[in-house]
PDB file of C-alpha atoms in Angstrom:
ATOM      1  CA  MET R   1     104.174  90.857 103.682  1.00 86.00           C
ATOM      2  CA  SER R   2     104.100  92.825 100.399  1.00 89.00           C
ATOM      3  CA  ILE R   3     100.088  93.032 100.756  1.00 92.00           C
ATOM      4  CA  MET R   4     100.433  94.508 104.264  1.00 92.00           C
ATOM      5  CA  VAL R   5     103.154  96.989 103.238  1.00 92.00           C
ATOM      6  CA  GLN R   6     101.149  98.231 100.328  1.00 93.00           C
ATOM      7  CA  ALA R   7      98.006  98.405 102.463  1.00 92.00           C
ATOM      8  CA  ALA R   8      99.858 100.757 104.980  1.00 91.00           C
ATOM      9  CA  GLU R   9     101.046 102.943 102.204  1.00 93.00           C
ATOM     10  CA  LEU R  10      97.615 103.213 101.035  1.00 94.00           C
ATOM     11  CA  GLY R  11      96.422 104.193 104.779  1.00 90.00           C
ATOM     12  CA  TYR R  12      94.823 100.765 105.579  1.00 91.00           C
ATOM     13  CA  ALA R  13      95.323  98.626 108.553  1.00 89.00           C
ATOM     14  CA  THR R  14      96.032  94.964 108.350  1.00 91.00           C
ATOM     15  CA  VAL R  15      96.129  91.712 110.384  1.00 89.00           C
ATOM     16  CA  SER R  16      97.498  88.351 109.341  1.00 91.00           C
ATOM     17  CA  MET R  17      95.682  85.218 110.661  1.00 91.00           C
ATOM     18  CA  SER R  18      97.141  81.794 110.793  1.00 93.00           C
ATOM     19  CA  ILE R  19      95.057  79.117 109.258  1.00 94.00           C
ATOM     20  CA  ALA R  20      97.123  75.999 108.679  1.00 92.00           C
ATOM     21  CA  PRO R  21      97.868  73.587 110.245  1.00 92.00           C
ATOM     22  CA  GLN R  22      94.777  73.648 112.212  1.00 94.00           C
ATOM     23  CA  ALA R  23      92.518  71.339 110.532  1.00 95.00           C
ATOM     24  CA  GLU R  24      89.137  72.977 111.647  1.00 96.00           C
ATOM     25  CA  ARG R  25      90.355  76.373 110.426  1.00 94.00           C
ATOM     26  CA  VAL R  26      91.302  74.874 107.021  1.00 95.00           C
ATOM     27  CA  ALA R  27      88.184  73.223 106.445  1.00 95.00           C
ATOM     28  CA  ASN R  28      86.152  76.440 107.105  1.00 95.00           C
ATOM     29  CA  VAL R  29      88.304  78.501 105.051  1.00 93.00           C
ATOM     30  CA  ARG R  30      88.025  75.932 102.204  1.00 94.00           C
ATOM     31  CA  ALA R  31      84.073  75.719 102.656  1.00 94.00           C
ATOM     32  CA  VAL R  32      83.605  79.552 102.759  1.00 93.00           C
ATOM     33  CA  LEU R  33      85.960  80.307  99.672  1.00 92.00           C
ATOM     34  CA  ASN R  34      85.012  77.141  97.894  1.00 93.00           C
ATOM     35  CA  LEU R  35      88.697  75.984  97.581  1.00 93.00           C
ATOM     36  CA  PRO R  36      89.631  72.649  96.051  1.00 92.00           C
ATOM     37  CA  GLU R  37      91.237  69.952  98.260  1.00 92.00           C
ATOM     38  CA  TYR R  38      94.542  70.510  96.794  1.00 93.00           C
ATOM     39  CA  VAL R  39      94.778  74.123  97.711  1.00 92.00           C
ATOM     40  CA  MET R  40      96.166  74.533 101.253  1.00 94.00           C
ATOM     41  CA  PRO R  41      95.480  78.222 102.951  1.00 94.00           C
ATOM     42  CA  HIS R  42      98.045  79.013 105.243  1.00 95.00           C
ATOM     43  CA  ILE R  43      97.403  82.434 106.117  1.00 93.00           C
ATOM     44  CA  MET R  44      94.562  85.047 105.584  1.00 92.00           C
ATOM     45  CA  VAL R  45      95.240  88.979 105.537  1.00 93.00           C
ATOM     46  CA  VAL R  46      92.573  91.052 106.705  1.00 91.00           C
ATOM     47  CA  VAL R  47      92.637  94.719 105.192  1.00 93.00           C
ATOM     48  CA  GLY R  48      90.445  97.627 106.382  1.00 91.00           C
ATOM     49  CA  TYR R  49      90.479 100.618 108.562  1.00 89.00           C
ATOM     50  CA  SER R  50      91.077 100.633 112.271  1.00 82.00           C
ATOM     51  CA  ALA R  51      88.990 102.328 114.773  1.00 77.00           C
ATOM     52  CA  PRO R  52      89.973 105.768 115.505  1.00 77.00           C
ATOM     53  CA  ASN R  53      90.311 104.775 119.345  1.00 73.00           C
ATOM     54  CA  ALA R  54      91.597 101.391 118.707  1.00 68.00           C
ATOM     55  CA  VAL R  55      94.462 100.118 121.087  1.00 65.00           C
ATOM     56  CA  SER R  56      96.997  97.571 119.392  1.00 62.00           C
ATOM     57  CA  SER R  57      98.470  94.789 121.348  1.00 57.00           C
ATOM     58  CA  ALA R  58     101.705  96.469 120.496  1.00 56.00           C
ATOM     59  CA  SER R  59     100.675  99.353 122.806  1.00 51.00           C
ATOM     60  CA  THR R  60      99.186  97.240 125.555  1.00 56.00           C
ATOM     61  CA  ASN R  61     101.360  96.080 128.540  1.00 60.00           C
ATOM     62  CA  PHE R  62     101.278  92.074 128.918  1.00 61.00           C
ATOM     63  CA  TRP R  63     104.263  91.764 131.165  1.00 66.00           C
ATOM     64  CA  ASP R  64     103.847  89.734 134.095  1.00 72.00           C
ATOM     65  CA  ASN R  65     106.660  89.010 136.307  1.00 74.00           C
ATOM     66  CA  ALA R  66     104.845  85.737 137.868  1.00 77.00           C
ATOM     67  CA  LYS R  67     105.281  84.127 134.445  1.00 71.00           C
ATOM     68  CA  ILE R  68     108.912  84.716 134.379  1.00 74.00           C
ATOM     69  CA  HIS R  69     110.977  81.532 135.414  1.00 71.00           C
ATOM     70  CA  LYS R  70     114.913  81.944 135.876  1.00 73.00           C
ATOM     71  CA  ASN R  71     116.799  78.518 135.673  1.00 70.00           C
ATOM     72  CA  THR R  72     113.769  76.798 136.942  1.00 67.00           C
ATOM     73  CA  TRP R  73     110.124  76.132 136.203  1.00 59.00           C
TER      74      TRP R  73
END
């Protein structure tokens, strides 16, 4: 979280990506970063500039009443 807060203060955009416990993701990150077996990557934080016309998921309407179930499935 500290990385993401500091990046925002410097004007960068960030995205955190879950790695563990998905075995394939863990293996790929270990291979790319040449990590030893005793190091378990849990998350990766990507830091950069967002596109000027980017639309974040926070500003997109994903609401679908058909997916809402009340007291039943």
